[in-house]
PDB file of C-alpha atoms in Angstrom:
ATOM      1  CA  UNK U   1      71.237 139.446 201.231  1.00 39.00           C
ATOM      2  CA  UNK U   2      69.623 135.961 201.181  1.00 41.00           C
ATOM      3  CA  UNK U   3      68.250 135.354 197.334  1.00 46.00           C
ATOM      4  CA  UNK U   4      64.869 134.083 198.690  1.00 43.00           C
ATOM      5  CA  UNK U   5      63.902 137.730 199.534  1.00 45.00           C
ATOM      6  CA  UNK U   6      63.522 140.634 197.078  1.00 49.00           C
ATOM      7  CA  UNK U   7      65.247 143.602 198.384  1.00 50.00           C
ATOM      8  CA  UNK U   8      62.191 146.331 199.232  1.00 49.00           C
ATOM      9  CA  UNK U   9      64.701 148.070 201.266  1.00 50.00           C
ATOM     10  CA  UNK U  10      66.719 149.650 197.965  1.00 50.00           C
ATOM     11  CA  UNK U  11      65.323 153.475 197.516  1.00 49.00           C
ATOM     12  CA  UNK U  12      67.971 153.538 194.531  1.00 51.00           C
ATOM     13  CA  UNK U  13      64.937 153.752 192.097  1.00 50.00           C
ATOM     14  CA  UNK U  14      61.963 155.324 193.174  1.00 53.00           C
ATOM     15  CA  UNK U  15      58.864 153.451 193.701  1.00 60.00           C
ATOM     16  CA  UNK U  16      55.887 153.097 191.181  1.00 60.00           C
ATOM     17  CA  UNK U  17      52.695 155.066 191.749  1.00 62.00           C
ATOM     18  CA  UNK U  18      50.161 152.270 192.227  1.00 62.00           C
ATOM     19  CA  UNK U  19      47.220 154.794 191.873  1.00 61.00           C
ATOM     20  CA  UNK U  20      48.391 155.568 188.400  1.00 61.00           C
ATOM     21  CA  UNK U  21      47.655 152.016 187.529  1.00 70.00           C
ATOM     22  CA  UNK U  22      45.002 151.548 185.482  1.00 67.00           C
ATOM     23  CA  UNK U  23      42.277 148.494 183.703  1.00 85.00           C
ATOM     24  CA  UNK U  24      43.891 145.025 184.066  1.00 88.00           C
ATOM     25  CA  UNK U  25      47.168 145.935 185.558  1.00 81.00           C
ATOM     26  CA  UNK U  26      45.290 147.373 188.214  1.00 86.00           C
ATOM     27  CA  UNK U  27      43.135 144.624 188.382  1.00 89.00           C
ATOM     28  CA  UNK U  28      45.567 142.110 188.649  1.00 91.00           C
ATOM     29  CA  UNK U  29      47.710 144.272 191.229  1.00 89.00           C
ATOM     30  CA  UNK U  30      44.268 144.401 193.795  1.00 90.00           C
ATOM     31  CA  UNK U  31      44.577 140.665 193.545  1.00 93.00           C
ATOM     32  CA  UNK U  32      48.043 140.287 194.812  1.00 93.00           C
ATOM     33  CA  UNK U  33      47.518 142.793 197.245  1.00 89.00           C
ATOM     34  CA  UNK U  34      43.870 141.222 198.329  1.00 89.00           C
ATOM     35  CA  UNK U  35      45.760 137.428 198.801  1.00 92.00           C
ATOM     36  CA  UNK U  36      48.652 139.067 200.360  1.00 86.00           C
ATOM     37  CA  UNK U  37      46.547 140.908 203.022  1.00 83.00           C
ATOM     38  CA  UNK U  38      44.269 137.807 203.796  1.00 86.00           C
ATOM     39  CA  UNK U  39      47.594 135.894 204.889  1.00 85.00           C
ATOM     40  CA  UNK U  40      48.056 133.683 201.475  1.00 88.00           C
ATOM     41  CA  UNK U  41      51.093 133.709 199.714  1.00 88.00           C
ATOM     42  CA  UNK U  42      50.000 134.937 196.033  1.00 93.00           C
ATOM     43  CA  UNK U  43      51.088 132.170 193.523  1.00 94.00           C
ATOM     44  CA  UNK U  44      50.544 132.477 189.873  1.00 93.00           C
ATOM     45  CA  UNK U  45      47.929 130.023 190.534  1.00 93.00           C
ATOM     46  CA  UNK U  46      46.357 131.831 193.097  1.00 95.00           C
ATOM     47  CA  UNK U  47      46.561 135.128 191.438  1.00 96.00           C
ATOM     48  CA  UNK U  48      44.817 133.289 188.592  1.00 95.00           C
ATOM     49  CA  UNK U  49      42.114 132.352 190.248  1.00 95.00           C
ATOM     50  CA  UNK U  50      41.530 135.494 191.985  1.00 94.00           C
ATOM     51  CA  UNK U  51      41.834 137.514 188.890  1.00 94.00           C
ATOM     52  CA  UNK U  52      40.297 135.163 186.429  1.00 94.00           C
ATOM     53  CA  UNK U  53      42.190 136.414 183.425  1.00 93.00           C
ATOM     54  CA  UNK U  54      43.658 133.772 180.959  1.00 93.00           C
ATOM     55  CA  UNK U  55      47.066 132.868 180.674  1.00 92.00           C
ATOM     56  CA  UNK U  56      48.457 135.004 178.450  1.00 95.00           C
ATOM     57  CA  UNK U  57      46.947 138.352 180.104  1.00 94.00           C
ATOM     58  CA  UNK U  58      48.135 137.434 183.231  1.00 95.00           C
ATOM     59  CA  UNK U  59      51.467 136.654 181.829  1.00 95.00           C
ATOM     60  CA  UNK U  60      51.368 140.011 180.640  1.00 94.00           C
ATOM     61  CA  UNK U  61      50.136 141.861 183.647  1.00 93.00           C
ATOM     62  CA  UNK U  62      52.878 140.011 185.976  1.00 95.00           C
ATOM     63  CA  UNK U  63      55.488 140.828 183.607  1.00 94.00           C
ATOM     64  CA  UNK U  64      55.142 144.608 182.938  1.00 91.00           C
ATOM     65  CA  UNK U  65      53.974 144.977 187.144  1.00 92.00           C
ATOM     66  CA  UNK U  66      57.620 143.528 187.896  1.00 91.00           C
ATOM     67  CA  UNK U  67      58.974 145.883 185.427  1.00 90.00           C
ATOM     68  CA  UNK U  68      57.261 148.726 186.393  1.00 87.00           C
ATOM     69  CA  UNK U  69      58.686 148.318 190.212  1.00 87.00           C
ATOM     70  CA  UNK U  70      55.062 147.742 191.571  1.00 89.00           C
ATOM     71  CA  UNK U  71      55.386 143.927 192.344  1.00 91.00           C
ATOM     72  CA  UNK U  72      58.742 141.689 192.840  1.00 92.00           C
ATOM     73  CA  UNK U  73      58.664 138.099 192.612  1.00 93.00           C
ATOM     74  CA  UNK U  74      60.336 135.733 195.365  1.00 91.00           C
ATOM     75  CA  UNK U  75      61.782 132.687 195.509  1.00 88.00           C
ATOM     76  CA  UNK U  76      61.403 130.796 198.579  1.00 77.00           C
ATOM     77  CA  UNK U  77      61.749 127.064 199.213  1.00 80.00           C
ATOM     78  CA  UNK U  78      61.017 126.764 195.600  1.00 83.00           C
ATOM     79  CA  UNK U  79      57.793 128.355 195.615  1.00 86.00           C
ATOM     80  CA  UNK U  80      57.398 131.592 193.502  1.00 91.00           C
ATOM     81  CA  UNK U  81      55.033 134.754 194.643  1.00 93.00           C
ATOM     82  CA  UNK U  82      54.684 137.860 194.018  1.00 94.00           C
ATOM     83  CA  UNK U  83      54.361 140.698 196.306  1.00 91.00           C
ATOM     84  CA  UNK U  84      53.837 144.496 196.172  1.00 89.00           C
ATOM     85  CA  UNK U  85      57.000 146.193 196.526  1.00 87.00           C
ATOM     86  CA  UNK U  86      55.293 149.407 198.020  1.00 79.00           C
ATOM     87  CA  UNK U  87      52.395 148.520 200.983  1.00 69.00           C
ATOM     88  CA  UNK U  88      49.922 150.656 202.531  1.00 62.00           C
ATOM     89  CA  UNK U  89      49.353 148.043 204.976  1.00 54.00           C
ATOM     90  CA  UNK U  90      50.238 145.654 207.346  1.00 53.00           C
ATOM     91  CA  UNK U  91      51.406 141.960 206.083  1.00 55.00           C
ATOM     92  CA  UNK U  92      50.474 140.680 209.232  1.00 56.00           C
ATOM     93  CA  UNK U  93      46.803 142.821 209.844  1.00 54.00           C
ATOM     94  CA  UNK U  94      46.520 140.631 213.383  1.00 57.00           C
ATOM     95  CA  UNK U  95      49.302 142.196 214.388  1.00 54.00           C
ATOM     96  CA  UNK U  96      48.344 146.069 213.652  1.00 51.00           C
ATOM     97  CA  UNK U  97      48.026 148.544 216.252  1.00 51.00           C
ATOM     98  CA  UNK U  98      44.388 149.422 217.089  1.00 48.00           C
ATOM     99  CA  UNK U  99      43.907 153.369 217.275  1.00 47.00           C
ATOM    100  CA  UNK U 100      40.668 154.892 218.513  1.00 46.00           C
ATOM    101  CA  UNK U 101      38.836 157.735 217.327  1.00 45.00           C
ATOM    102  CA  UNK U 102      38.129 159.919 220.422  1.00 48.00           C
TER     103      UNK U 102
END
């Protein structure tokens, strides 16, 4: 496997019940998820911004989500972001299939 990806693929541990987050770590997940889903890569600066916590908190937050399972950091051309390790959407929404109520 290619370092620049985290592996999402490895059911060896299960994966963290986002709906039992709760406060800031909640918080601060919504705003990965939010960049994510709008087609930005979610930087610590960007999550910053979006989240408007200081430093430290959001140091905090982004350490115990990647311990907890619920976000994984990658490493790609030198840039780090942080993505949800579980999704309950698409990554690319243009791209999602459009279903019709009848």
């Amino acid at each position: 496997m290619s370092d620049n990806y985290a592996d999402l693929t490895d059911h060896s541990h299960p994966q963290p019940d986002v709906q039992a987050l709760s406060g800031t770590s909640m918080h601060v997940y919504e705003a990965v998820a939010t960049i994510e889903y709008s087609g930005r890569r979610a930087s610590r600066e960007a999550i910053a911004a979006a989240a408007g916590l200081d430093e430290a908190t959001l140091e905090d937050m982004l350490t115990r989500l990647t311990e907890q399972g619920a976000l994984a950091l990658e490493r790609t051309n030198g840039d780090q972001v942080y993505v949800p390790t579980s999704r309950g959407w698409s990554a690319q929404p243009e791209l999602a299939a459009a279903h019709h109520m009848r």
